[in-house]
């Protein structure tokens, strides 16, 4: 066996035994690139995802709601940082990833290009968006790249708290006045379909799924995960006493699943190609915040350089 054939065979045996590939292990270039693409886009989603909820920090209806929301948004920032660190172990720098986000070369989850118009939208995001994210991320805890899989464990714990705080907001509103029930219904109507889009295109249209499934970068397909989310969400809507946004979402006893209507794929592709309500605003805000924070990065850099010089001086 040649060295190259041995490397491939070793890599494939690790994957087939459900063990993890670690940063120093040999891996095919396409595996590395695909992971960088998915992990960095996942990180960008966490970071850009702070904006729609951040829009409500000053207007949260009580001090308790504000403290909880602040803490949730900080968690999302933390998730972004673990994920950027996981991607860095694959040989890409943070600057390169930020540059790809800001130039539009790298995507982030389409859902964050929808505006948060009312307080109920914050509830709907926690419940549906974090809810959809958990369904996907539980599955990603078993992905084949060690640093990504391990980051998912902590992220899932935090997301499950986020999902509950969102559902609690919706529960409070749906037990409230006529007006509160109406804003809860409106938030559900606007966020339900974009949440289903978070799972990506149908399997038959998914460019990366087959390869990612073979390499266990993804453990379940887009459609299977979407079905899980639809199944868990339908009874939750019933408990809230709200109207389901999808009239076709009916229990099919034969399949043991809820049916679903068709997603508006034209809208999905328009949003992921930069033409959603908030795409431009989200990136402009990120660029402004990044530029404003340049002095912090410079200060950190010179602090580390000074520390390094001091330790060299001590050693010599
Ligand atoms: N939005 O071949 P496919 C959170 C792109 S944030 C945008 O199926 P793949 C939270 C896809 O990237 C957590 N783009 O791709 C934060 C690809 O384009 P490129 C978010 C999408 O990768 C704050 C093309 O379409 N979770 O929880 O096999 C507040 C073809 O798709 C989308 C993650 O990021 C989309 N929805 O599967 C609250 C999970 N869907 O790269 C909450 C990690 C597809 O060729 N990511 N595209 O230009 C994944 O699991 C997978 O990347 C996906 C897509 C399932 C999303």
Short mmCIF file of C-alpha atoms and ligand atoms in Angstrom, two decimals:
data_model
loop_
_atom_site.label_atom_id
_atom_site.label_comp_id
_atom_site.label_asym_id
_atom_site.label_seq_id
_atom_site.Cartn_x
_atom_site.Cartn_y
_atom_site.Cartn_z
CA UNK A 1 0.00 0.00 0.00
CA UNK A 2 1.33 3.49 -0.86
CA UNK A 3 1.55 6.16 1.87
CA UNK A 4 -1.41 8.02 0.34
CA UNK A 5 -3.58 4.88 0.19
CA UNK A 6 -2.67 4.09 3.79
CA UNK A 7 -3.66 7.60 4.91
CA UNK A 8 -7.04 7.36 3.19
CA UNK A 9 -7.67 3.91 4.55
CA UNK A 10 -6.77 5.04 8.12
CA UNK A 11 -9.06 8.10 7.78
CA UNK A 12 -11.93 5.98 6.50
CA UNK A 13 -11.51 3.42 9.27
CA UNK A 14 -11.75 6.16 11.94
CA UNK A 15 -14.97 7.43 10.31
CA UNK A 16 -16.45 3.96 9.98
CA UNK A 17 -15.75 3.17 13.66
CA UNK A 18 -17.63 6.36 14.67
CA UNK A 19 -14.46 7.80 16.18
CA UNK A 20 -13.38 11.41 15.80
CA UNK A 21 -10.88 12.95 13.43
CA UNK A 22 -8.66 15.36 15.40
CA UNK A 23 -6.82 18.48 14.14
CA UNK A 24 -3.44 16.74 13.75
CA UNK A 25 -4.84 13.70 11.95
CA UNK A 26 -4.49 13.41 8.21
CA UNK A 27 -7.71 14.26 6.37
CA UNK A 28 -8.68 14.66 2.70
CA UNK A 29 -8.56 18.25 1.50
CA UNK A 30 -12.25 18.17 0.51
CA UNK A 31 -13.21 17.02 4.04
CA UNK A 32 -11.22 19.91 5.55
CA UNK A 33 -12.73 22.47 3.18
CA UNK A 34 -16.28 21.22 3.69
CA UNK A 35 -15.86 21.41 7.45
CA UNK A 36 -14.44 24.93 7.28
CA UNK A 37 -17.45 25.93 5.15
CA UNK A 38 -20.04 24.47 7.49
CA UNK A 39 -18.40 25.37 10.83
CA UNK A 40 -17.59 28.95 9.81
CA UNK A 41 -21.13 29.47 8.47
CA UNK A 42 -22.47 28.04 11.69
CA UNK A 43 -20.27 30.52 13.65
CA UNK A 44 -21.43 33.44 11.48
CA UNK A 45 -25.06 32.43 12.15
CA UNK A 46 -24.51 32.59 15.89
CA UNK A 47 -22.88 36.02 15.64
CA UNK A 48 -25.30 37.60 13.14
CA UNK A 49 -28.13 35.92 15.08
CA UNK A 50 -27.38 38.26 18.01
CA UNK A 51 -28.73 41.22 16.04
CA UNK A 52 -32.47 40.52 15.69
CA UNK A 53 -32.80 39.86 19.44
CA UNK A 54 -30.39 42.67 20.34
CA UNK A 55 -32.94 44.96 18.71
CA UNK A 56 -35.26 44.27 21.69
CA UNK A 57 -32.81 44.63 24.58
CA UNK A 58 -33.80 48.19 25.43
CA UNK A 59 -37.51 47.41 24.99
CA UNK A 60 -37.88 44.10 26.87
CA UNK A 61 -41.06 44.43 28.98
CA UNK A 62 -39.44 43.92 32.42
CA UNK A 63 -36.04 43.88 34.13
CA UNK A 64 -36.27 40.06 34.39
CA UNK A 65 -37.00 39.68 30.67
CA UNK A 66 -34.14 42.04 29.87
CA UNK A 67 -31.62 40.18 32.06
CA UNK A 68 -32.61 36.82 30.55
CA UNK A 69 -32.45 38.15 26.98
CA UNK A 70 -29.07 39.78 27.59
CA UNK A 71 -27.71 36.53 28.92
CA UNK A 72 -29.12 34.55 25.97
CA UNK A 73 -27.56 36.91 23.44
CA UNK A 74 -24.19 36.66 25.23
CA UNK A 75 -24.48 32.86 25.01
CA UNK A 76 -24.93 33.14 21.24
CA UNK A 77 -21.76 35.26 21.05
CA UNK A 78 -19.96 32.52 23.03
CA UNK A 79 -21.22 29.86 20.61
CA UNK A 80 -19.80 31.87 17.72
CA UNK A 81 -16.41 31.99 19.47
CA UNK A 82 -16.24 28.23 20.16
CA UNK A 83 -17.13 27.58 16.56
CA UNK A 84 -14.57 30.02 15.13
CA UNK A 85 -11.97 28.33 17.36
CA UNK A 86 -13.04 24.89 16.09
CA UNK A 87 -12.71 26.11 12.48
CA UNK A 88 -9.27 27.63 13.22
CA UNK A 89 -7.96 24.15 14.09
CA UNK A 90 -8.47 23.35 10.38
CA UNK A 91 -5.95 25.98 9.32
CA UNK A 92 -8.07 29.02 8.53
CA UNK A 93 -7.65 32.29 10.41
CA UNK A 94 -10.37 34.28 12.15
CA UNK A 95 -9.60 37.23 9.83
CA UNK A 96 -10.17 35.10 6.73
CA UNK A 97 -13.51 33.88 8.06
CA UNK A 98 -14.70 37.38 9.03
CA UNK A 99 -13.62 38.65 5.63
CA UNK A 100 -15.64 35.91 3.88
CA UNK A 101 -18.70 36.88 5.94
CA UNK A 102 -18.36 40.59 5.28
CA UNK A 103 -17.79 40.22 1.53
CA UNK A 104 -20.82 37.92 1.25
CA UNK A 105 -18.70 34.94 0.16
CA UNK A 106 -19.80 32.93 3.22
CA UNK A 107 -23.43 32.46 4.17
CA UNK A 108 -25.16 32.52 7.54
CA UNK A 109 -28.59 31.12 8.51
CA UNK A 110 -31.29 32.73 6.37
CA UNK A 111 -33.62 33.19 9.37
CA UNK A 112 -31.58 36.11 10.69
CA UNK A 113 -32.49 38.23 7.69
CA UNK A 114 -36.06 38.57 8.95
CA UNK A 115 -36.89 41.59 11.13
CA UNK A 116 -38.05 41.40 14.77
CA UNK A 117 -41.10 43.64 14.73
CA UNK A 118 -42.69 42.89 18.11
CA UNK A 119 -41.74 41.48 21.52
CA UNK A 120 -43.51 38.24 20.54
CA UNK A 121 -40.88 37.81 17.79
CA UNK A 122 -38.28 37.40 20.56
CA UNK A 123 -40.43 34.59 22.00
CA UNK A 124 -40.83 33.02 18.55
CA UNK A 125 -37.07 33.14 17.91
CA UNK A 126 -36.23 31.42 21.22
CA UNK A 127 -38.91 28.80 20.75
CA UNK A 128 -38.73 28.10 17.01
CA UNK A 129 -35.27 29.25 15.88
CA UNK A 130 -33.35 27.88 18.86
CA UNK A 131 -35.72 24.89 18.75
CA UNK A 132 -34.81 24.17 15.12
CA UNK A 133 -31.13 24.77 15.88
CA UNK A 134 -31.20 22.20 18.73
CA UNK A 135 -32.78 19.51 16.57
CA UNK A 136 -29.90 19.94 14.12
CA UNK A 137 -27.17 20.41 16.72
CA UNK A 138 -28.10 17.34 18.79
CA UNK A 139 -27.38 15.37 15.67
CA UNK A 140 -24.15 17.32 15.09
CA UNK A 141 -22.84 16.29 18.54
CA UNK A 142 -21.99 12.99 16.84
CA UNK A 143 -20.25 14.52 13.81
CA UNK A 144 -16.87 13.12 12.88
CA UNK A 145 -14.68 16.16 13.62
CA UNK A 146 -13.69 16.22 17.32
CA UNK A 147 -13.52 19.99 18.00
CA UNK A 148 -16.87 20.59 16.22
CA UNK A 149 -18.62 17.68 17.97
CA UNK A 150 -17.35 18.79 21.40
CA UNK A 151 -18.40 22.42 20.83
CA UNK A 152 -21.91 21.13 20.08
CA UNK A 153 -22.30 19.53 23.52
CA UNK A 154 -22.14 22.79 25.45
CA UNK A 155 -24.01 24.70 22.75
CA UNK A 156 -26.94 22.25 22.94
CA UNK A 157 -27.21 22.65 26.71
CA UNK A 158 -27.43 26.42 26.36
CA UNK A 159 -29.80 26.30 23.38
CA UNK A 160 -32.21 24.14 25.30
CA UNK A 161 -32.49 26.88 27.95
CA UNK A 162 -32.97 29.43 25.15
CA UNK A 163 -35.76 27.38 23.65
CA UNK A 164 -37.58 27.21 26.98
CA UNK A 165 -37.30 30.96 27.62
CA UNK A 166 -38.77 31.62 24.17
CA UNK A 167 -41.62 29.20 24.73
CA UNK A 168 -42.33 30.76 28.12
CA UNK A 169 -42.69 34.19 26.46
CA UNK A 170 -45.14 32.67 23.96
CA UNK A 171 -47.05 30.89 26.73
CA UNK A 172 -47.41 34.14 28.70
CA UNK A 173 -48.63 36.03 25.62
CA UNK A 174 -51.02 33.29 24.56
CA UNK A 175 -52.62 33.30 28.05
CA UNK A 176 -52.89 37.12 27.95
CA UNK A 177 -55.19 39.75 26.43
CA UNK A 178 -56.72 39.59 22.95
CA UNK A 179 -53.96 41.90 21.72
CA UNK A 180 -51.23 39.69 23.23
CA UNK A 181 -52.73 36.55 21.66
CA UNK A 182 -52.82 38.37 18.34
CA UNK A 183 -49.12 39.38 18.45
CA UNK A 184 -48.19 35.81 19.48
CA UNK A 185 -50.13 34.41 16.48
CA UNK A 186 -48.57 36.97 14.16
CA UNK A 187 -45.04 36.10 15.34
CA UNK A 188 -45.76 32.38 14.86
CA UNK A 189 -47.13 33.02 11.36
CA UNK A 190 -44.06 35.00 10.31
CA UNK A 191 -41.37 32.79 11.90
CA UNK A 192 -42.77 29.30 11.29
CA UNK A 193 -41.87 28.89 7.61
CA UNK A 194 -38.45 30.57 7.82
CA UNK A 195 -37.68 28.18 10.73
CA UNK A 196 -38.39 25.21 8.44
CA UNK A 197 -36.00 26.77 5.91
CA UNK A 198 -33.19 26.63 8.50
CA UNK A 199 -32.77 22.93 7.66
CA UNK A 200 -31.74 23.79 4.10
CA UNK A 201 -33.07 22.61 0.72
CA UNK A 202 -34.77 19.24 0.19
CA UNK A 203 -32.29 16.34 0.22
CA UNK A 204 -32.67 15.94 -3.54
CA UNK A 205 -31.49 19.57 -4.00
CA UNK A 206 -28.83 19.64 -1.29
CA UNK A 207 -25.39 20.11 -2.86
CA UNK A 208 -23.32 18.96 0.11
CA UNK A 209 -25.49 16.39 1.91
CA UNK A 210 -24.39 13.16 0.22
CA UNK A 211 -20.70 13.79 0.84
CA UNK A 212 -21.24 15.25 4.31
CA UNK A 213 -23.35 12.24 5.30
CA UNK A 214 -20.72 9.81 3.98
CA UNK A 215 -18.03 11.60 6.02
CA UNK A 216 -20.38 11.95 9.03
CA UNK A 217 -19.98 15.73 9.00
CA UNK A 218 -23.79 15.56 8.98
CA UNK A 219 -25.51 12.63 10.73
CA UNK A 220 -29.08 13.19 9.49
CA UNK A 221 -30.38 14.69 6.29
CA UNK A 222 -32.05 18.11 5.92
CA UNK A 223 -35.50 16.58 5.35
CA UNK A 224 -35.26 14.10 8.25
CA UNK A 225 -34.27 16.85 10.68
CA UNK A 226 -37.02 19.15 9.35
CA UNK A 227 -39.58 16.38 9.93
CA UNK A 228 -38.38 15.96 13.54
CA UNK A 229 -38.85 19.68 14.11
CA UNK A 230 -42.34 19.69 12.56
CA UNK A 231 -43.31 16.72 14.75
CA UNK A 232 -42.10 18.35 17.97
CA UNK A 233 -43.60 21.77 17.16
CA UNK A 234 -47.18 20.79 16.24
CA UNK A 235 -48.19 19.71 19.81
CA UNK A 236 -46.46 22.81 21.23
CA UNK A 237 -48.65 25.02 19.02
CA UNK A 238 -51.71 23.15 20.31
CA UNK A 239 -50.72 23.80 23.93
CA UNK A 240 -50.38 27.51 23.14
CA UNK A 241 -53.89 27.41 21.65
CA UNK A 242 -52.65 29.18 18.51
CA UNK A 243 -53.60 28.43 14.90
CA UNK A 244 -51.05 26.30 13.03
CA UNK A 245 -49.55 28.36 10.14
CA UNK A 246 -49.53 25.25 7.93
CA UNK A 247 -53.07 23.93 7.27
CA UNK A 248 -51.52 20.76 5.82
CA UNK A 249 -49.77 19.93 9.10
CA UNK A 250 -51.97 16.94 10.00
CA UNK A 251 -50.95 13.77 11.84
CA UNK A 252 -50.50 10.80 9.51
CA UNK A 253 -50.89 7.66 11.66
CA UNK A 254 -49.45 5.44 8.93
CA UNK A 255 -46.18 7.36 8.67
CA UNK A 256 -46.18 8.22 12.37
CA UNK A 257 -45.40 11.83 11.44
CA UNK A 258 -47.11 15.14 10.76
CA UNK A 259 -47.52 16.05 7.10
CA UNK A 260 -46.31 19.44 5.90
CA UNK A 261 -47.12 21.89 3.15
CA UNK A 262 -44.50 23.04 0.65
CA UNK A 263 -41.94 25.65 1.63
CA UNK A 264 -41.62 28.77 -0.52
CA UNK A 265 -38.23 27.90 -2.03
CA UNK A 266 -38.15 31.03 -4.14
CA UNK A 267 -38.17 33.06 -0.94
CA UNK A 268 -35.46 30.80 0.59
CA UNK A 269 -33.08 31.23 -2.37
CA UNK A 270 -33.77 34.93 -2.57
CA UNK A 271 -32.85 35.35 1.12
CA UNK A 272 -29.69 33.20 0.99
CA UNK A 273 -28.58 35.08 -2.11
CA UNK A 274 -28.64 38.39 -0.23
CA UNK A 275 -32.12 39.75 -0.93
CA UNK A 276 -33.96 39.20 2.36
CA UNK A 277 -35.46 42.07 4.35
CA UNK A 278 -32.38 42.62 6.49
CA UNK A 279 -29.34 41.12 4.66
CA UNK A 280 -27.71 44.47 3.94
CA UNK A 281 -28.48 45.90 7.38
CA UNK A 282 -27.07 42.81 9.16
CA UNK A 283 -23.76 42.96 7.29
CA UNK A 284 -23.42 46.75 7.60
CA UNK A 285 -23.97 46.49 11.33
CA UNK A 286 -21.36 43.72 11.58
CA UNK A 287 -18.81 45.75 9.62
CA UNK A 288 -19.41 48.86 11.79
CA UNK A 289 -19.10 46.88 15.04
CA UNK A 290 -15.96 45.14 13.74
CA UNK A 291 -14.34 48.46 12.82
CA UNK A 292 -15.28 50.02 16.15
CA UNK A 293 -13.69 47.05 17.95
CA UNK A 294 -10.38 47.31 16.03
CA UNK A 295 -8.67 49.08 18.96
CA UNK A 296 -9.48 46.14 21.26
CA UNK A 297 -7.86 43.66 18.87
CA UNK A 298 -4.81 45.92 18.50
CA UNK A 299 -4.50 46.32 22.28
CA UNK A 300 -4.75 42.54 22.79
CA UNK A 301 -2.16 41.94 20.10
CA UNK A 302 0.38 44.34 21.58
CA UNK A 303 -0.26 42.98 25.09
CA UNK A 304 0.53 39.45 23.86
CA UNK A 305 3.62 40.63 21.99
CA UNK A 306 4.88 42.42 25.11
CA UNK A 307 4.27 39.29 27.22
CA UNK A 308 6.13 37.17 24.65
CA UNK A 309 9.13 39.54 24.67
CA UNK A 310 9.18 39.49 28.48
CA UNK A 311 9.22 35.69 28.58
CA UNK A 312 12.03 35.55 25.94
CA UNK A 313 14.01 38.09 27.98
CA UNK A 314 13.54 35.97 31.14
CA UNK A 315 14.59 32.76 29.35
CA UNK A 316 17.80 34.23 27.86
N1 LIG B 1 -29.53 29.56 5.49
O1 LIG B 1 -26.11 21.51 0.44
P1 LIG B 1 -26.84 22.18 1.51
C1 LIG B 1 -28.66 29.69 16.30
C2 LIG B 1 -26.91 26.91 2.02
S1 LIG B 1 -27.66 29.73 14.92
C3 LIG B 1 -28.49 29.96 4.74
O2 LIG B 1 -27.99 21.44 2.10
P2 LIG B 1 -25.34 21.84 3.97
C4 LIG B 1 -29.10 30.92 16.90
C5 LIG B 1 -25.72 26.01 2.34
O3 LIG B 1 -24.82 26.66 3.23
C6 LIG B 1 -27.42 28.05 14.49
N2 LIG B 1 -27.87 29.14 3.86
O4 LIG B 1 -25.81 22.63 2.67
C7 LIG B 1 -28.25 32.02 16.94
C8 LIG B 1 -25.16 25.79 0.96
O5 LIG B 1 -24.49 26.96 0.52
P3 LIG B 1 -22.85 27.00 0.26
C9 LIG B 1 -27.51 27.83 13.01
C10 LIG B 1 -28.31 27.87 3.79
O6 LIG B 1 -24.26 22.62 4.60
C11 LIG B 1 -28.70 33.23 17.46
C12 LIG B 1 -26.41 25.69 0.10
O7 LIG B 1 -27.41 26.39 0.81
N3 LIG B 1 -27.27 26.43 12.77
O8 LIG B 1 -28.97 28.64 16.76
O9 LIG B 1 -25.08 20.39 3.67
C13 LIG B 1 -30.01 33.32 17.95
C14 LIG B 1 -26.86 24.28 -0.16
O10 LIG B 1 -27.34 23.63 1.04
C15 LIG B 1 -29.36 27.39 4.57
C16 LIG B 1 -26.35 26.00 11.84
O11 LIG B 1 -25.71 26.77 11.21
C17 LIG B 1 -29.98 28.30 5.46
N4 LIG B 1 -31.02 27.94 6.23
O12 LIG B 1 -26.66 21.88 4.93
C18 LIG B 1 -30.82 32.21 17.93
C19 LIG B 1 -26.21 24.50 11.70
N5 LIG B 1 -29.58 26.10 4.26
O13 LIG B 1 -22.20 26.76 1.60
C20 LIG B 1 -30.39 30.99 17.44
C21 LIG B 1 -24.96 24.06 10.96
C22 LIG B 1 -28.69 25.77 3.32
O14 LIG B 1 -22.55 25.89 -0.72
N6 LIG B 1 -25.16 23.92 9.55
N7 LIG B 1 -27.93 26.84 3.02
O15 LIG B 1 -22.59 28.39 -0.27
C23 LIG B 1 -25.77 22.85 8.99
O16 LIG B 1 -26.21 21.93 9.67
C24 LIG B 1 -25.84 22.78 7.48
O17 LIG B 1 -24.87 23.67 6.97
C25 LIG B 1 -27.25 23.12 6.90
C26 LIG B 1 -27.18 23.10 5.37
C27 LIG B 1 -28.25 22.08 7.36
C28 LIG B 1 -27.71 24.52 7.35
#
